[in-house]
CSV table of C-alpha atoms and ligand atoms in Angstrom, one decimal:
chain,number,residue,atom,x,y,z
A,184,MET,CA,22.9,-3.2,64.0
A,185,THR,CA,19.6,-3.6,66.9
A,186,THR,CA,18.7,-6.6,68.0
A,187,LEU,CA,15.4,-7.9,68.6
A,188,ALA,CA,14.2,-10.3,70.9
A,189,THR,CA,12.3,-13.2,69.4
A,190,SER,CA,9.9,-15.9,70.9
A,191,THR,CA,10.4,-19.4,71.7
A,192,GLY,CA,7.6,-21.1,73.8
A,193,ALA,CA,7.4,-24.9,74.7
A,194,ARG,CA,9.5,-28.3,72.8
A,195,TYR,CA,6.1,-29.8,71.9
A,196,ALA,CA,2.6,-29.9,71.8
A,197,ARG,CA,-0.4,-32.3,72.9
A,198,ILE,CA,-3.4,-32.6,73.0
A,199,LEU,CA,-5.1,-32.0,77.3
A,200,GLY,CA,-9.0,-32.4,76.5
A,201,THR,CA,-11.8,-32.5,73.8
A,202,GLY,CA,-15.1,-32.0,73.2
A,203,SER,CA,-17.9,-32.3,71.1
A,204,TYR,CA,-22.1,-31.1,70.6
A,205,ARG,CA,-24.2,-32.9,67.8
A,206,GLY,CA,-27.2,-30.8,67.1
A,207,SER,CA,-29.9,-32.2,68.1
A,208,ARG,CA,-32.3,-33.1,65.6
A,209,VAL,CA,-31.9,-36.6,63.7
A,210,VAL,CA,-32.7,-37.0,60.2
A,211,THR,CA,-33.1,-40.3,59.4
A,212,ASN,CA,-32.3,-41.4,55.3
A,213,GLU,CA,-35.9,-42.1,55.5
A,214,GLN,CA,-36.9,-39.0,56.9
A,215,MET,CA,-34.7,-37.5,54.1
A,216,CYS,CA,-36.2,-39.9,51.7
A,217,THR,CA,-39.2,-37.8,52.6
A,218,MET,CA,-37.3,-34.5,51.2
A,219,ILE,CA,-35.5,-35.9,48.0
A,220,ASP,CA,-35.8,-37.8,45.1
A,221,SER,CA,-33.9,-40.9,46.9
A,222,THR,CA,-33.7,-44.2,48.6
A,223,PRO,CA,-32.4,-44.5,52.4
A,224,GLU,CA,-30.7,-47.6,51.1
A,225,TRP,CA,-28.8,-45.7,48.0
A,226,ILE,CA,-27.6,-43.2,50.8
A,227,GLU,CA,-26.4,-45.7,53.0
A,228,GLN,CA,-24.8,-47.6,50.0
A,229,ARG,CA,-23.0,-45.1,48.6
A,230,THR,CA,-21.7,-43.7,51.6
A,231,GLY,CA,-21.8,-45.4,54.9
A,232,ILE,CA,-24.7,-42.9,56.1
A,233,LYS,CA,-27.9,-44.0,57.9
A,234,GLU,CA,-28.7,-40.2,60.1
A,235,ARG,CA,-27.4,-37.6,60.3
A,236,HIS,CA,-27.4,-34.5,63.3
A,237,TRP,CA,-28.8,-31.3,62.2
A,238,ALA,CA,-29.4,-28.2,64.5
A,239,THR,CA,-32.6,-26.8,65.5
A,240,GLU,CA,-33.1,-22.8,65.1
A,241,ASP,CA,-32.1,-22.5,68.8
A,242,GLU,CA,-28.6,-24.2,68.0
A,243,THR,CA,-26.2,-21.8,66.6
A,244,PRO,CA,-22.2,-22.1,65.4
A,245,LEU,CA,-21.9,-19.8,68.6
A,246,SER,CA,-23.6,-22.0,70.5
A,247,MET,CA,-22.9,-25.5,69.9
A,248,SER,CA,-18.5,-24.3,69.8
A,249,ALA,CA,-19.6,-23.2,73.4
A,250,ALA,CA,-20.6,-26.1,74.5
A,251,ALA,CA,-17.7,-28.3,72.6
A,252,CYS,CA,-15.5,-26.2,74.3
A,253,ARG,CA,-16.5,-26.1,77.8
A,254,SER,CA,-16.5,-29.5,77.7
A,255,ALA,CA,-13.1,-29.7,75.9
A,256,MET,CA,-11.6,-27.3,78.9
A,257,ASP,CA,-13.0,-30.0,81.7
A,258,MET,CA,-11.6,-32.6,80.4
A,259,ALA,CA,-8.1,-30.7,80.1
A,260,GLY,CA,-8.5,-29.2,83.7
A,261,VAL,CA,-8.2,-25.9,82.1
A,262,GLU,CA,-9.7,-22.5,82.9
A,263,PRO,CA,-11.3,-20.1,81.0
A,264,GLY,CA,-8.2,-17.2,82.0
A,265,ARG,CA,-5.7,-19.6,81.5
A,266,ILE,CA,-6.7,-19.5,77.4
A,267,GLY,CA,-3.9,-17.8,74.9
A,268,ALA,CA,-5.9,-18.0,72.1
A,269,ILE,CA,-9.0,-19.5,70.1
A,270,ILE,CA,-8.7,-20.9,66.6
A,271,VAL,CA,-12.4,-21.6,64.9
A,272,ALA,CA,-12.6,-23.4,61.6
A,273,SER,CA,-16.4,-22.7,60.3
A,274,VAL,CA,-17.8,-22.1,56.8
A,275,SER,CA,-20.9,-21.4,58.5
A,276,HIS,CA,-20.2,-18.2,60.7
A,277,HIS,CA,-22.9,-15.9,59.2
A,278,ARG,CA,-20.6,-12.2,59.4
A,279,PRO,CA,-17.6,-11.4,58.1
A,280,SER,CA,-16.6,-9.2,61.1
A,281,PRO,CA,-15.9,-10.2,64.2
A,282,ALA,CA,-14.7,-13.9,64.1
A,283,LEU,CA,-16.4,-16.6,65.6
A,284,ALA,CA,-13.8,-16.8,67.7
A,285,ASP,CA,-14.1,-13.6,69.8
A,286,TYR,CA,-18.0,-14.3,69.8
A,287,LEU,CA,-16.6,-17.3,71.6
A,288,ALA,CA,-14.0,-15.9,73.5
A,289,ARG,CA,-16.8,-13.6,75.7
A,290,GLU,CA,-19.1,-16.5,76.1
A,291,LEU,CA,-16.9,-18.6,77.5
A,292,GLY,CA,-14.9,-15.6,79.4
A,293,CYS,CA,-11.4,-16.0,78.3
A,294,PRO,CA,-10.3,-12.0,79.2
A,295,ASP,CA,-7.4,-11.9,76.2
A,296,PRO,CA,-6.9,-14.5,73.6
A,297,ALA,CA,-5.5,-14.1,70.8
A,298,ALA,CA,-9.0,-14.9,68.7
A,299,PHE,CA,-9.5,-15.9,65.0
A,300,ASP,CA,-12.1,-17.8,62.4
A,301,ILE,CA,-10.3,-19.8,60.2
A,302,SER,CA,-11.9,-21.3,56.5
A,303,ALA,CA,-10.2,-24.4,55.2
A,304,ALA,CA,-13.9,-26.6,54.7
A,305,CYS,CA,-13.3,-30.1,55.9
A,306,ALA,CA,-9.5,-29.6,56.4
A,307,GLY,CA,-10.3,-26.8,59.1
A,308,PHE,CA,-9.5,-28.9,62.6
A,309,CYS,CA,-6.6,-30.1,60.7
A,310,TYR,CA,-5.0,-26.9,59.5
A,311,SER,CA,-6.3,-25.4,63.7
A,312,VAL,CA,-4.3,-28.4,65.0
A,313,ALA,CA,-1.3,-27.3,62.8
A,314,LEU,CA,-1.6,-23.4,63.2
A,315,ALA,CA,-1.8,-24.3,67.7
A,316,GLU,CA,1.2,-26.2,67.4
A,317,SER,CA,3.1,-24.0,66.1
A,318,LEU,CA,1.9,-20.9,68.0
A,319,ILE,CA,2.7,-23.3,70.9
A,320,ARG,CA,6.3,-23.9,69.9
A,321,ALA,CA,6.5,-20.4,68.9
A,322,GLY,CA,5.9,-18.7,72.4
A,323,HIS,CA,2.6,-17.6,70.8
A,324,ALA,CA,0.1,-19.2,72.7
A,325,GLY,CA,0.0,-16.8,76.0
A,326,ASP,CA,1.1,-17.7,79.4
A,327,ASP,CA,0.5,-20.6,79.8
A,328,GLY,CA,1.0,-21.9,76.0
A,329,LEU,CA,-2.6,-23.0,75.9
A,330,VAL,CA,-4.6,-23.3,72.7
A,331,LEU,CA,-8.4,-23.6,72.2
A,332,ILE,CA,-9.5,-24.9,69.1
A,333,VAL,CA,-13.2,-26.2,67.1
A,334,GLY,CA,-14.3,-27.3,63.9
A,335,VAL,CA,-18.1,-26.1,63.7
A,336,GLU,CA,-20.8,-26.4,61.3
A,337,LYS,CA,-24.9,-26.1,60.2
A,338,LEU,CA,-24.4,-26.8,57.2
A,339,SER,CA,-28.3,-27.8,57.0
A,340,GLU,CA,-28.7,-23.8,56.4
A,341,MET,CA,-27.1,-23.7,53.2
A,342,ILE,CA,-27.8,-27.3,51.5
A,343,ASN,CA,-30.3,-26.7,48.3
A,344,ILE,CA,-32.7,-29.2,48.9
A,345,ALA,CA,-33.8,-29.7,45.2
A,346,ASP,CA,-29.7,-31.4,44.7
A,347,ARG,CA,-30.5,-34.2,45.9
A,348,GLY,CA,-27.0,-35.3,44.9
A,349,THR,CA,-25.6,-32.8,48.1
A,350,ALA,CA,-28.7,-32.4,50.2
A,351,PHE,CA,-28.2,-35.4,52.2
A,352,ILE,CA,-24.8,-35.2,53.5
A,353,PHE,CA,-24.4,-32.8,55.5
A,354,GLY,CA,-24.8,-32.8,59.6
A,355,ASP,CA,-24.1,-30.2,62.2
A,356,GLY,CA,-22.3,-30.2,65.3
A,357,ALA,CA,-18.9,-28.8,66.7
A,358,GLY,CA,-15.6,-30.2,68.1
A,359,ALA,CA,-12.9,-28.9,70.0
A,360,ALA,CA,-10.1,-29.7,71.3
A,361,VAL,CA,-7.2,-27.6,74.1
A,362,ILE,CA,-3.3,-28.0,72.2
A,363,GLY,CA,-0.8,-27.0,75.6
A,364,PRO,CA,2.5,-27.8,76.1
A,365,SER,CA,4.5,-31.2,76.4
A,366,ARG,CA,7.4,-32.7,77.5
A,367,THR,CA,7.1,-35.2,75.3
A,368,PRO,CA,6.1,-35.0,71.5
A,369,GLY,CA,2.1,-35.4,71.2
A,370,ILE,CA,1.6,-33.5,67.5
A,371,SER,CA,3.5,-34.8,64.6
A,372,PRO,CA,4.7,-32.8,61.5
A,373,THR,CA,1.9,-32.0,59.6
A,374,VAL,CA,1.3,-32.7,56.5
A,375,TRP,CA,-0.7,-30.0,54.0
A,376,GLY,CA,-1.5,-28.1,51.2
A,377,SER,CA,-4.7,-27.7,48.5
A,378,LYS,CA,-4.7,-27.6,44.7
A,379,PRO,CA,-5.9,-24.3,43.7
A,380,GLU,CA,-6.9,-25.7,40.0
A,381,ASN,CA,-9.8,-27.8,41.7
A,382,VAL,CA,-10.6,-24.4,43.7
A,383,GLU,CA,-14.9,-24.5,42.2
A,384,THR,CA,-15.4,-28.4,43.0
A,385,ILE,CA,-17.4,-27.7,46.8
A,386,GLN,CA,-18.3,-24.2,47.0
A,387,ILE,CA,-20.8,-22.2,49.1
A,388,GLU,CA,-22.4,-19.6,47.1
A,389,ASN,CA,-21.3,-15.3,47.8
A,390,TRP,CA,-24.3,-14.2,50.1
A,391,LEU,CA,-25.7,-11.8,47.4
A,392,ALA,CA,-26.2,-15.2,45.2
A,393,GLY,CA,-28.1,-17.1,48.5
A,394,ALA,CA,-30.5,-13.8,49.8
A,395,SER,CA,-32.4,-14.8,46.4
A,396,ASN,CA,-33.1,-18.7,47.8
A,397,ASP,CA,-36.0,-19.7,49.0
A,398,THR,CA,-33.9,-20.1,52.9
A,399,GLY,CA,-32.1,-17.0,52.5
A,400,TYR,CA,-29.0,-18.5,52.9
A,401,PRO,CA,-26.3,-19.0,50.6
A,402,PHE,CA,-26.0,-22.6,48.8
A,403,ILE,CA,-23.4,-25.2,48.8
A,404,THR,CA,-22.6,-26.7,45.7
A,405,MET,CA,-20.2,-29.8,45.0
A,406,ASP,CA,-19.1,-32.0,42.1
A,407,GLY,CA,-19.0,-35.2,44.4
A,408,ARG,CA,-17.5,-37.5,42.1
A,409,THR,CA,-14.2,-35.1,41.6
A,410,VAL,CA,-14.0,-35.4,44.8
A,411,PHE,CA,-14.3,-39.0,45.0
A,412,LYS,CA,-11.7,-39.3,42.6
A,413,TRP,CA,-9.0,-36.9,44.4
A,414,ALA,CA,-9.6,-38.1,47.5
A,415,LEU,CA,-8.8,-41.6,46.0
A,416,ALA,CA,-6.0,-40.4,44.0
A,417,GLU,CA,-3.9,-38.0,45.8
A,418,VAL,CA,-5.2,-38.0,49.9
A,419,THR,CA,-4.2,-41.4,49.7
A,420,GLY,CA,-0.7,-40.0,49.5
A,421,HIS,CA,-0.5,-37.3,51.7
A,422,ALA,CA,-1.2,-39.1,54.7
A,423,ALA,CA,1.2,-42.2,54.2
A,424,ARG,CA,3.6,-39.2,54.2
A,425,ALA,CA,1.9,-38.3,57.1
A,426,ILE,CA,2.5,-41.7,59.3
A,427,GLU,CA,6.4,-40.9,57.1
A,428,LEU,CA,7.0,-37.8,58.4
A,429,ALA,CA,5.7,-39.1,62.0
A,430,GLY,CA,8.3,-41.6,61.6
A,431,ILE,CA,6.5,-44.5,62.8
A,432,ARG,CA,5.1,-47.5,60.3
A,433,PRO,CA,1.4,-48.1,59.4
A,434,GLU,CA,1.2,-50.7,62.1
A,435,GLU,CA,2.0,-49.1,65.0
A,436,LEU,CA,-0.7,-46.8,64.5
A,437,ASP,CA,-3.6,-47.1,67.4
A,438,ILE,CA,-6.2,-45.0,65.3
A,439,PHE,CA,-7.3,-44.0,62.2
A,440,LEU,CA,-10.0,-41.0,62.0
A,441,PRO,CA,-10.4,-39.1,58.4
A,442,HIS,CA,-12.8,-36.9,57.9
A,443,GLN,CA,-16.4,-38.5,57.8
A,444,ALA,CA,-17.5,-37.8,54.3
A,445,ASN,CA,-17.7,-40.7,53.2
A,446,ASP,CA,-17.0,-44.9,54.5
A,447,ARG,CA,-15.8,-45.4,50.8
A,448,ILE,CA,-13.6,-42.9,50.7
A,449,THR,CA,-12.7,-44.4,54.6
A,450,ASP,CA,-12.1,-47.7,53.3
A,451,ALA,CA,-9.6,-47.0,50.0
A,452,LEU,CA,-7.5,-44.8,52.6
A,453,VAL,CA,-7.2,-48.2,54.9
A,454,ARG,CA,-7.0,-50.4,51.9
A,455,HIS,CA,-3.9,-47.4,50.4
A,456,LEU,CA,-2.3,-47.3,54.1
A,457,HIS,CA,-2.0,-51.4,54.6
A,458,LEU,CA,-3.9,-50.6,58.0
A,459,PRO,CA,-3.6,-53.8,60.6
A,460,GLU,CA,-7.2,-55.3,61.5
A,461,ASN,CA,-6.2,-53.9,64.8
A,462,VAL,CA,-6.2,-50.4,64.2
A,463,ALA,CA,-9.4,-48.5,65.5
A,464,VAL,CA,-11.4,-47.0,62.7
A,465,GLY,CA,-13.2,-43.9,63.6
A,466,ARG,CA,-17.1,-44.2,61.3
A,467,ASP,CA,-19.0,-41.9,63.1
A,468,ILE,CA,-20.1,-40.3,59.4
A,469,ALA,CA,-23.4,-43.7,59.9
A,470,GLU,CA,-25.2,-40.9,62.7
A,471,MET,CA,-23.5,-38.4,62.3
A,472,GLY,CA,-23.0,-36.9,58.5
A,473,ASN,CA,-20.5,-34.7,57.0
A,474,ALA,CA,-20.0,-32.2,59.4
A,475,SER,CA,-16.9,-30.6,57.6
A,476,ALA,CA,-14.9,-29.3,59.9
A,477,SER,CA,-16.4,-30.5,62.7
A,478,SER,CA,-16.6,-34.1,62.2
A,479,ILE,CA,-13.1,-35.1,63.1
A,480,PRO,CA,-13.5,-33.5,65.9
A,481,ILE,CA,-16.8,-35.0,67.4
A,482,ALA,CA,-15.7,-38.7,66.1
A,483,LEU,CA,-12.4,-38.0,68.0
A,484,ASP,CA,-14.4,-36.9,71.5
A,485,ARG,CA,-16.8,-40.0,70.9
A,486,MET,CA,-13.6,-42.3,70.8
A,487,ILE,CA,-12.6,-41.0,73.8
A,488,ARG,CA,-15.6,-41.2,76.2
A,489,GLU,CA,-16.1,-44.1,74.6
A,490,GLY,CA,-13.3,-45.7,75.5
A,491,ARG,CA,-11.8,-47.1,72.2
A,492,ALA,CA,-9.1,-44.1,71.7
A,493,THR,CA,-7.0,-44.4,75.2
A,494,SER,CA,-5.1,-41.8,76.6
A,495,GLY,CA,-1.4,-42.4,75.1
A,496,GLN,CA,-2.1,-44.1,72.1
A,497,THR,CA,-1.6,-42.9,68.7
A,498,ALA,CA,-4.4,-41.4,66.3
A,499,LEU,CA,-4.0,-40.5,62.2
A,500,ILE,CA,-6.6,-37.7,61.4
A,501,ILE,CA,-6.5,-35.9,58.2
A,502,GLY,CA,-9.1,-33.6,56.4
A,503,TYR,CA,-9.9,-32.9,53.4
A,504,GLY,CA,-12.4,-30.9,51.7
A,505,ALA,CA,-13.3,-27.6,49.9
A,506,GLY,CA,-10.3,-25.9,48.5
A,507,LEU,CA,-9.5,-28.5,47.7
A,508,THR,CA,-7.7,-28.5,51.1
A,509,TYR,CA,-5.4,-31.0,52.8
A,510,ALA,CA,-4.1,-31.5,55.9
A,511,GLY,CA,-2.8,-34.6,58.5
A,512,GLN,CA,-1.1,-35.8,61.3
A,513,ILE,CA,-0.1,-37.6,63.2
A,514,VAL,CA,-1.7,-37.0,67.5
A,515,VAL,CA,-1.1,-38.4,70.8
A,516,ILE,CA,-4.5,-39.0,72.8
A,517,PRO,CA,-5.1,-37.5,76.1
B,102,UT7,O1,-16.6,-33.1,52.9
B,102,UT7,C1,-16.2,-32.6,51.3
B,102,UT7,C2,-16.1,-33.5,51.1
B,102,UT7,N1,-16.6,-33.8,50.0
B,102,UT7,C3,-17.0,-35.7,49.9
B,102,UT7,O2,-15.9,-36.0,50.2
B,102,UT7,C4,-18.0,-36.1,48.8
B,102,UT7,C5,-17.0,-37.3,48.2
B,102,UT7,N2,-18.4,-37.7,47.3
B,102,UT7,C6,-19.3,-38.5,47.8
B,102,UT7,O3,-19.0,-39.2,48.9
B,102,UT7,C7,-20.0,-39.1,46.5
B,102,UT7,O4,-19.4,-38.1,45.3
B,102,UT7,C8,-21.3,-38.6,46.9
B,102,UT7,C9,-21.8,-39.4,47.8
B,102,UT7,C10,-21.8,-37.5,46.8
B,102,UT7,C11,-22.2,-39.3,44.9
B,102,UT7,O5,-22.0,-40.7,45.2
B,102,UT7,P1,-21.5,-41.0,43.6
B,102,UT7,O6,-20.9,-42.3,43.4
B,102,UT7,O7,-19.9,-40.2,43.3
B,102,UT7,O8,-22.3,-40.8,42.3
B,102,UT7,P2,-23.0,-39.7,41.6
B,102,UT7,O9,-22.7,-38.2,41.6
B,102,UT7,O10,-21.4,-40.2,40.5
B,102,UT7,O11,-23.8,-39.9,40.5
B,102,UT7,C12,-24.5,-41.1,40.3
B,102,UT7,C13,-25.3,-42.0,39.5
B,102,UT7,C14,-26.3,-40.4,38.9
B,102,UT7,O12,-27.6,-41.3,38.3
B,102,UT7,P3,-26.8,-41.5,36.6
B,102,UT7,O13,-26.4,-40.8,35.9
B,102,UT7,O14,-25.7,-42.5,37.2
B,102,UT7,O15,-28.3,-42.1,35.8
B,102,UT7,C15,-27.2,-39.9,40.0
B,102,UT7,O16,-28.0,-38.5,39.5
B,102,UT7,O17,-26.4,-41.7,41.1
B,102,UT7,C16,-27.7,-40.2,41.1
B,102,UT7,N3,-28.3,-39.9,42.7
B,102,UT7,C17,-28.0,-40.4,43.1
B,102,UT7,N4,-29.3,-41.6,42.9
B,102,UT7,C18,-30.5,-41.7,44.4
B,102,UT7,C19,-27.2,-38.7,42.6
B,102,UT7,N5,-27.7,-38.5,44.2
B,102,UT7,C20,-28.7,-39.4,44.2
B,102,UT7,C21,-29.6,-39.9,45.2
B,102,UT7,N6,-30.0,-41.0,44.9
B,102,UT7,N7,-29.2,-39.3,46.2
């Protein structure tokens, strides 16, 4: 019988560098409330959001992700020519084909990477961490075993300003990470999955429907209350399971960085996990809004650059959103 060769890669993987880019137009709650029937206090009390970053017309998913990726490669000390694979997590790329990852490869000067996009909404970055880690350990990430992952969103184009229940939430930006081989474990087993019965809870309309909107773009629709309840009832358990699978206790975590969807959900997760006070909790939503797939890497990059997350520390990251999808793992800070 013919025996095929199979690939094997590094024993472990870890994050080597991070980078981020925030849309440059800051929209305060006061400004938001000139567009929708709400109050700055209601928005802040219900979500923790004080302002959000929206992209300008010139800031595109490609330009924002390229900026975040350059910064991540710079921190990692990795040249574009060494990147073996690029994974983009986004719901904002407006072309079914080619993938945003292909445009990004050209923009960054990566000569021959495997390149593809994934659609896992707000869980997209953590899905990408799982994929990158698997590719590296399987030996599918090029000669140097380096994967560039980026979560990027420009959701301001897709909000329905007449829907006061969702219009104020979303923000625009990109967050990237270079993931590569490691001598020690740097990414724990991923807890991931989806809840098919709630597939319609958060949706983006199809493009034909979008064409008749004032903006020409499809709108995001969300049953926020259902998402909120699911996050409290089930995502809490998934987060606890991620800690358990990593073989550590909650008090051994240094950082907790959930998807920045709502500070009240973050508070509930912190309570459920019994995290001690010294665990630094990511609360980037106040200035950024909910930037979907980019929310975790943008917040992570900020914590690293501000010295609130330091090399060797452990962070639980967990994303959850449309699908309903979720994914979480513990990562070691580069
Ligand atoms: O990132 C993807 C995952 N998404 C999420 O995780 C979102 C999770 N959900 C949420 O964050 C919250 O559900 C929201 C912030 C979206 C909404 O907060 P809520 O406390 O769940 O509000 P609700 O939708 O249950 O509405 C409560 C009330 C309603 O009035 P009545 O029916 O009680 O009289 C709404 O009409 O608040 C009203 N309301 C508003 N009032 C002032 C809804 N939106 C607004 C608004 N300003 N912008």
